[in-house]
Coordinates of C-alpha atoms in Angstrom, one line a residue:
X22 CA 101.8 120.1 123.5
X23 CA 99.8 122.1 121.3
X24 CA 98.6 120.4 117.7
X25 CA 99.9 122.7 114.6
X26 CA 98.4 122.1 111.6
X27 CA 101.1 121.9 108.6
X28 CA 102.1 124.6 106.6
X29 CA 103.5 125.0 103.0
X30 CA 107.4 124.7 104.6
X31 CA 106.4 121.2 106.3
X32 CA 104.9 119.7 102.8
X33 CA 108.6 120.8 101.4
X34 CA 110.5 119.4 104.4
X35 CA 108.8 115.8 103.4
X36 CA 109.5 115.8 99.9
X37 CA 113.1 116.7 100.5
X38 CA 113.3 113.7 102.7
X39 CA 111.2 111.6 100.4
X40 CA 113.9 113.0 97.5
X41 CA 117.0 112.4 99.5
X42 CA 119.4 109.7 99.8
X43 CA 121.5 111.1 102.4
X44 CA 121.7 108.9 105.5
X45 CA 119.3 106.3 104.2
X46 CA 120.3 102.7 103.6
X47 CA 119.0 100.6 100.5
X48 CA 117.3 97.1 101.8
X49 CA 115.1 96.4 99.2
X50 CA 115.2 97.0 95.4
X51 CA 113.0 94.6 93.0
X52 CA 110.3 94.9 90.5
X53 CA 110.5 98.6 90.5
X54 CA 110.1 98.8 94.1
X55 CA 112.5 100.3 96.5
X56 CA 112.6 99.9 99.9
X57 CA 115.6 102.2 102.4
X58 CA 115.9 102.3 106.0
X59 CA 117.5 105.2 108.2
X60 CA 118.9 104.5 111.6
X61 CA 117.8 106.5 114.5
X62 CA 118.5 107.3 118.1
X63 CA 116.6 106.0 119.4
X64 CA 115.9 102.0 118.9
X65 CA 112.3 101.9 119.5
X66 CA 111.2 104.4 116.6
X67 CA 111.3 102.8 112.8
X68 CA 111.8 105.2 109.8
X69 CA 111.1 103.3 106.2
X70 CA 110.6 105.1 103.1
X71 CA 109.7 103.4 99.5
X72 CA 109.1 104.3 96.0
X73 CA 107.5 102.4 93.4
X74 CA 106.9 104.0 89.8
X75 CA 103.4 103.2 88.7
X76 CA 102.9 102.6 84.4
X77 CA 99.6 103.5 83.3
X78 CA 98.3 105.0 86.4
X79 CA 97.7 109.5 86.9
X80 CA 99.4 111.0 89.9
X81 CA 95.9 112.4 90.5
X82 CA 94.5 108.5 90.5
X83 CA 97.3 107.6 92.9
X84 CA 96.1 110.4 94.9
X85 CA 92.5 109.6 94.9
X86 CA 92.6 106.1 95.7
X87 CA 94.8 107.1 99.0
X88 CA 92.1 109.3 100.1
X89 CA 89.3 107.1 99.5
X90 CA 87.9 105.3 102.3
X91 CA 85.3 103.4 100.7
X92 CA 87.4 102.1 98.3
X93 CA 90.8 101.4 100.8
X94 CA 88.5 98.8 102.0
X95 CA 88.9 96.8 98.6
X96 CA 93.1 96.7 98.9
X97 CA 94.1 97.2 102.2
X98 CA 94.0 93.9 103.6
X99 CA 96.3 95.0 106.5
X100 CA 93.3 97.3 107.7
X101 CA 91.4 96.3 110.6
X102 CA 89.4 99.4 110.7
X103 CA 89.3 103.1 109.4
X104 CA 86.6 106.3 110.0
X105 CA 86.8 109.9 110.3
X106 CA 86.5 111.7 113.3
X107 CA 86.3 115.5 112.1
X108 CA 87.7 118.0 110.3
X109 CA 89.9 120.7 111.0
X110 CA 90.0 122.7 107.9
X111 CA 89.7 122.5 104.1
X112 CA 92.8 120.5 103.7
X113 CA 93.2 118.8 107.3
X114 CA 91.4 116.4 109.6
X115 CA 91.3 113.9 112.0
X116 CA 90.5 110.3 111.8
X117 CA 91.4 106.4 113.4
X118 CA 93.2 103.4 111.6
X119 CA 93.5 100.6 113.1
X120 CA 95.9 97.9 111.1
X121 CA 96.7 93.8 112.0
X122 CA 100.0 93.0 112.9
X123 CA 102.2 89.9 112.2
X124 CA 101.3 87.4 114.5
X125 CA 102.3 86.5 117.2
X126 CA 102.4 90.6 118.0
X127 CA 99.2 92.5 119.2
X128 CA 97.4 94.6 116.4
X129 CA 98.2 98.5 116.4
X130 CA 96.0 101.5 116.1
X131 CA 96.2 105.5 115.4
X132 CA 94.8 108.1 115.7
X133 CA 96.4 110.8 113.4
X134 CA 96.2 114.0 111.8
X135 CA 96.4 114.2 108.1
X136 CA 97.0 117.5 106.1
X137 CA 97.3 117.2 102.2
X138 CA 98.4 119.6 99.4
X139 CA 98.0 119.4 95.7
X140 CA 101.8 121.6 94.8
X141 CA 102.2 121.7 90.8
X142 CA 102.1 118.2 89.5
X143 CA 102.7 116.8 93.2
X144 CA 100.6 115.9 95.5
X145 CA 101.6 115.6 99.0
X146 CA 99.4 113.8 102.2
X147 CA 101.1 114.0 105.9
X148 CA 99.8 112.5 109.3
X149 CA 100.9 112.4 112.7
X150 CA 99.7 111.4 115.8
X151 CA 97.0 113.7 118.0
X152 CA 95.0 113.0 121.3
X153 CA 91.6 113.4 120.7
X154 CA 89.6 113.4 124.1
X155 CA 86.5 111.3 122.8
X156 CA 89.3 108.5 121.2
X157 CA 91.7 106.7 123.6
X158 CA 93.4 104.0 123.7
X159 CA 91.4 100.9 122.8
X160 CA 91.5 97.5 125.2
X161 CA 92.7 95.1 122.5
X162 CA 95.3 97.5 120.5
X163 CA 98.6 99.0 121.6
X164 CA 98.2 102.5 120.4
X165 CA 101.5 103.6 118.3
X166 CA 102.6 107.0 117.4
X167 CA 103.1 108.3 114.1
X168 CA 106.0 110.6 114.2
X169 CA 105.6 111.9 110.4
X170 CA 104.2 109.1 108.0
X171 CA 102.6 110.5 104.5
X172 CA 102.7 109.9 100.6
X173 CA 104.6 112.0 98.2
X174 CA 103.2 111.7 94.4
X175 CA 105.1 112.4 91.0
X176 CA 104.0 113.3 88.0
X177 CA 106.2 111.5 85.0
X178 CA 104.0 112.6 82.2
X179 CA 100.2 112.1 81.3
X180 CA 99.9 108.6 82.0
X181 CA 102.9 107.5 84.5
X182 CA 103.6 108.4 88.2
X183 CA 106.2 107.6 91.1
X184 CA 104.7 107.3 94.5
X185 CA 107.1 107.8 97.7
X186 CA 105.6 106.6 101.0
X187 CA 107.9 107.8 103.9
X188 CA 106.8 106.9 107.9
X189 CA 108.7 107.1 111.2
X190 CA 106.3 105.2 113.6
X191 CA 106.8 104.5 117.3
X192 CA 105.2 101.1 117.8
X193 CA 105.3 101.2 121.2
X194 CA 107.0 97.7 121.9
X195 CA 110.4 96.7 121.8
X196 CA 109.8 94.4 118.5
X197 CA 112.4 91.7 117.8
X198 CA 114.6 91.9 114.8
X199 CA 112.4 89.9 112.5
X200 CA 109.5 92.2 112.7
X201 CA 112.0 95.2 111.6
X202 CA 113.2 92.6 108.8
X203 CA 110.3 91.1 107.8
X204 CA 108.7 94.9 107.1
X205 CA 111.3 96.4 104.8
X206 CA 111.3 92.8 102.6
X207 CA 107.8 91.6 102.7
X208 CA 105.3 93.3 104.1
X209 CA 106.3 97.2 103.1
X210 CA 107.3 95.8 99.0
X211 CA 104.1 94.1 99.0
X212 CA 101.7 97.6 100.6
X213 CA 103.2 99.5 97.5
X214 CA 102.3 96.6 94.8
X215 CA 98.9 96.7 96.1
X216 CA 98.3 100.5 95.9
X217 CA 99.6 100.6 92.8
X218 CA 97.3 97.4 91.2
X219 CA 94.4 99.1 93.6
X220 CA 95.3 102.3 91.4
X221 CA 94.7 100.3 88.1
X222 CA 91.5 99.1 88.7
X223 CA 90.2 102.6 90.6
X224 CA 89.4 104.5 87.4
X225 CA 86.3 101.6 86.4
X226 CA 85.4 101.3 90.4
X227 CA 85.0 105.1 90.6
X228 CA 82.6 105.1 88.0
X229 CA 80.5 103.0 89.5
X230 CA 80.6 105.0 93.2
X231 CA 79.5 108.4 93.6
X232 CA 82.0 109.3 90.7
X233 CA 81.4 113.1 91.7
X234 CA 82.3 112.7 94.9
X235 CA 86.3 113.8 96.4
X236 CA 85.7 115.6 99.3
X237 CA 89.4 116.2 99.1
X238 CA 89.3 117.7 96.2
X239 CA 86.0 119.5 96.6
X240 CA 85.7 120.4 100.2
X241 CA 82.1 121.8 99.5
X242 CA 81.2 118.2 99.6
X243 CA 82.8 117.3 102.9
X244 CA 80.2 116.5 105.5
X245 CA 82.3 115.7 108.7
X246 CA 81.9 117.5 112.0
X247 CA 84.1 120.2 112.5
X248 CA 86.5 120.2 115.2
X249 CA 89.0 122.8 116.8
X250 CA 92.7 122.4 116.7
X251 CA 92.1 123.3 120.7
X252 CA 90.8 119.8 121.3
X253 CA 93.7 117.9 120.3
X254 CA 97.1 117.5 121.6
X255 CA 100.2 115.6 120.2
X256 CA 100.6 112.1 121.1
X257 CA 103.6 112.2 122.9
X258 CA 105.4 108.2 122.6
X259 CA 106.0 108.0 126.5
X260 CA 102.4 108.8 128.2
X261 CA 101.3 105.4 126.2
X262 CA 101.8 101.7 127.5
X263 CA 105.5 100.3 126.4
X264 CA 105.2 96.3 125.7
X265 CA 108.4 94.0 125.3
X266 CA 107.6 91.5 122.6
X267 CA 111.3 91.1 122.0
X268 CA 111.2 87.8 122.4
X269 CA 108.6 87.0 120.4
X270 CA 109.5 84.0 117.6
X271 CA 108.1 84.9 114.0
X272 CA 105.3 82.3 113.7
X273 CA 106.2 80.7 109.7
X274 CA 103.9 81.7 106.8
X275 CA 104.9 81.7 103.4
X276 CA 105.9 85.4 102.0
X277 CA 106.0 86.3 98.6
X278 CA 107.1 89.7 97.9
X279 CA 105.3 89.0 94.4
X280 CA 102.6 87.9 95.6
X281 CA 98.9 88.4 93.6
X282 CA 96.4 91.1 95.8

């Protein structure tokens, strides 16, 4: 299946689902975060979306720190590993995350495509899964699909934002209800606190690391290979490996949704 590289209607279709309500069930809602869930089909794929409104912090900081490798490696203490493979053109490219999973369950990686879009005061970064010849799956990682994962940011005025992270991963496993549980109340609440006290402190970091450099803004600057849309193909969910970790008992940790980064 050929890769197609998103246009202007597919950054609208995702913020029109990051903006509805319809079909989408409330399971979290504390400390100006907001977690919903949306049945689907079929049992194995998982579609969350969340929204937290960020005091103090620029849409165009929230939309920095999301593109900045160097400094995701500060927050994102779910991240195993990240790099870029390519690009693909000025607003698109190609690159591998790998991120830990809640034991007892086998870590997960991706390999995705990710198009963004500055549109007015929003600012819009989508991904899904590709096949990219030189990348596949890795021994000790079960490689899920991303369906359509990506960020939607808000502009509410010179110093306040609202940041809407929407994704419909395949895992590839049969996961046990926990898991499904566990994500929308802990794990997903927490991700958006972090981002947004990661976007706090990114103003004072950037300063200090190559503060001239956002390839994403300034594609001049961007030094990856390029690549051809003709060497990838979608990840299609079914030609991966499909593991039953059903029965699978959560190993007990203490959460704290509140919890200090």
């Amino acid at each position: 299946m050929p890769v197609q590289i998103p246009d202007d209607s597919d950054f609208s279709s995702f913020k029109d689902q990051c903006l509805s309500t319809e079909g989408w069930t409330s399971r979290y809602n504390k400390g100006g975060v907001t977690v919903w869930c949306r049945e689907e089909e079929s049992k194995t794929v998982q579609k969350l979306k969340m929204r937290i409104v960020c005091k103090d912090v620029t849409a165009e900081t929230l939309y920095d720190v999301l593109h900045d490798t160097s400094y995701r490696r500060k927050w994102d203490t779910n991240m195993i590993d990240t790099y870029d493979i390519g690009r693909l053109t000025v607003n698109a490219d190609v690159g591998y995350y790998s991120w830990k999973c809640p034991s007892p369950l086998k870590n997960r990686d991706f390999v995705t495509m990710r198009s963004w879009l500055p549109l007015g005061s929003d600012y819009l970064i989508i991904n899904y899964s590709v096949k990219h010849p030189q990348h596949p799956p890795k021994k000790d990682y079960v490689r899920a699909v991303s369906l359509l994962t990506g960020y939607l940011i808000q502009s509410n005025g010179p110093s306040c934002s609202t940041l809407y992270y929407l994704t419909q991963v395949d895992p590839r496993g049969s996961l046990p209800k926990w898991v499904v549980n566990r994500v929308s109340q802990f794990v997903a609440p927490k991700a958006m606190r972090k981002i947004y006290k990661a976007s706090l402190k990114y103003p004072e970091w950037k300063r200090k690391h190559n503060p001239n450099l956002k390839p994403w803004m300034y594609p001049e600057q961007n030094t990856l290979p390029c690549i051809s849309v003709s060497e990838l193909t979608v990840q299609r969910a079914d030609s991966l490996e499909n593991i039953d970790e059903s029965g699978l008992n959560e190993e007990k940790t203490h959460h704290s949704d509140d919890e200090d980064t």
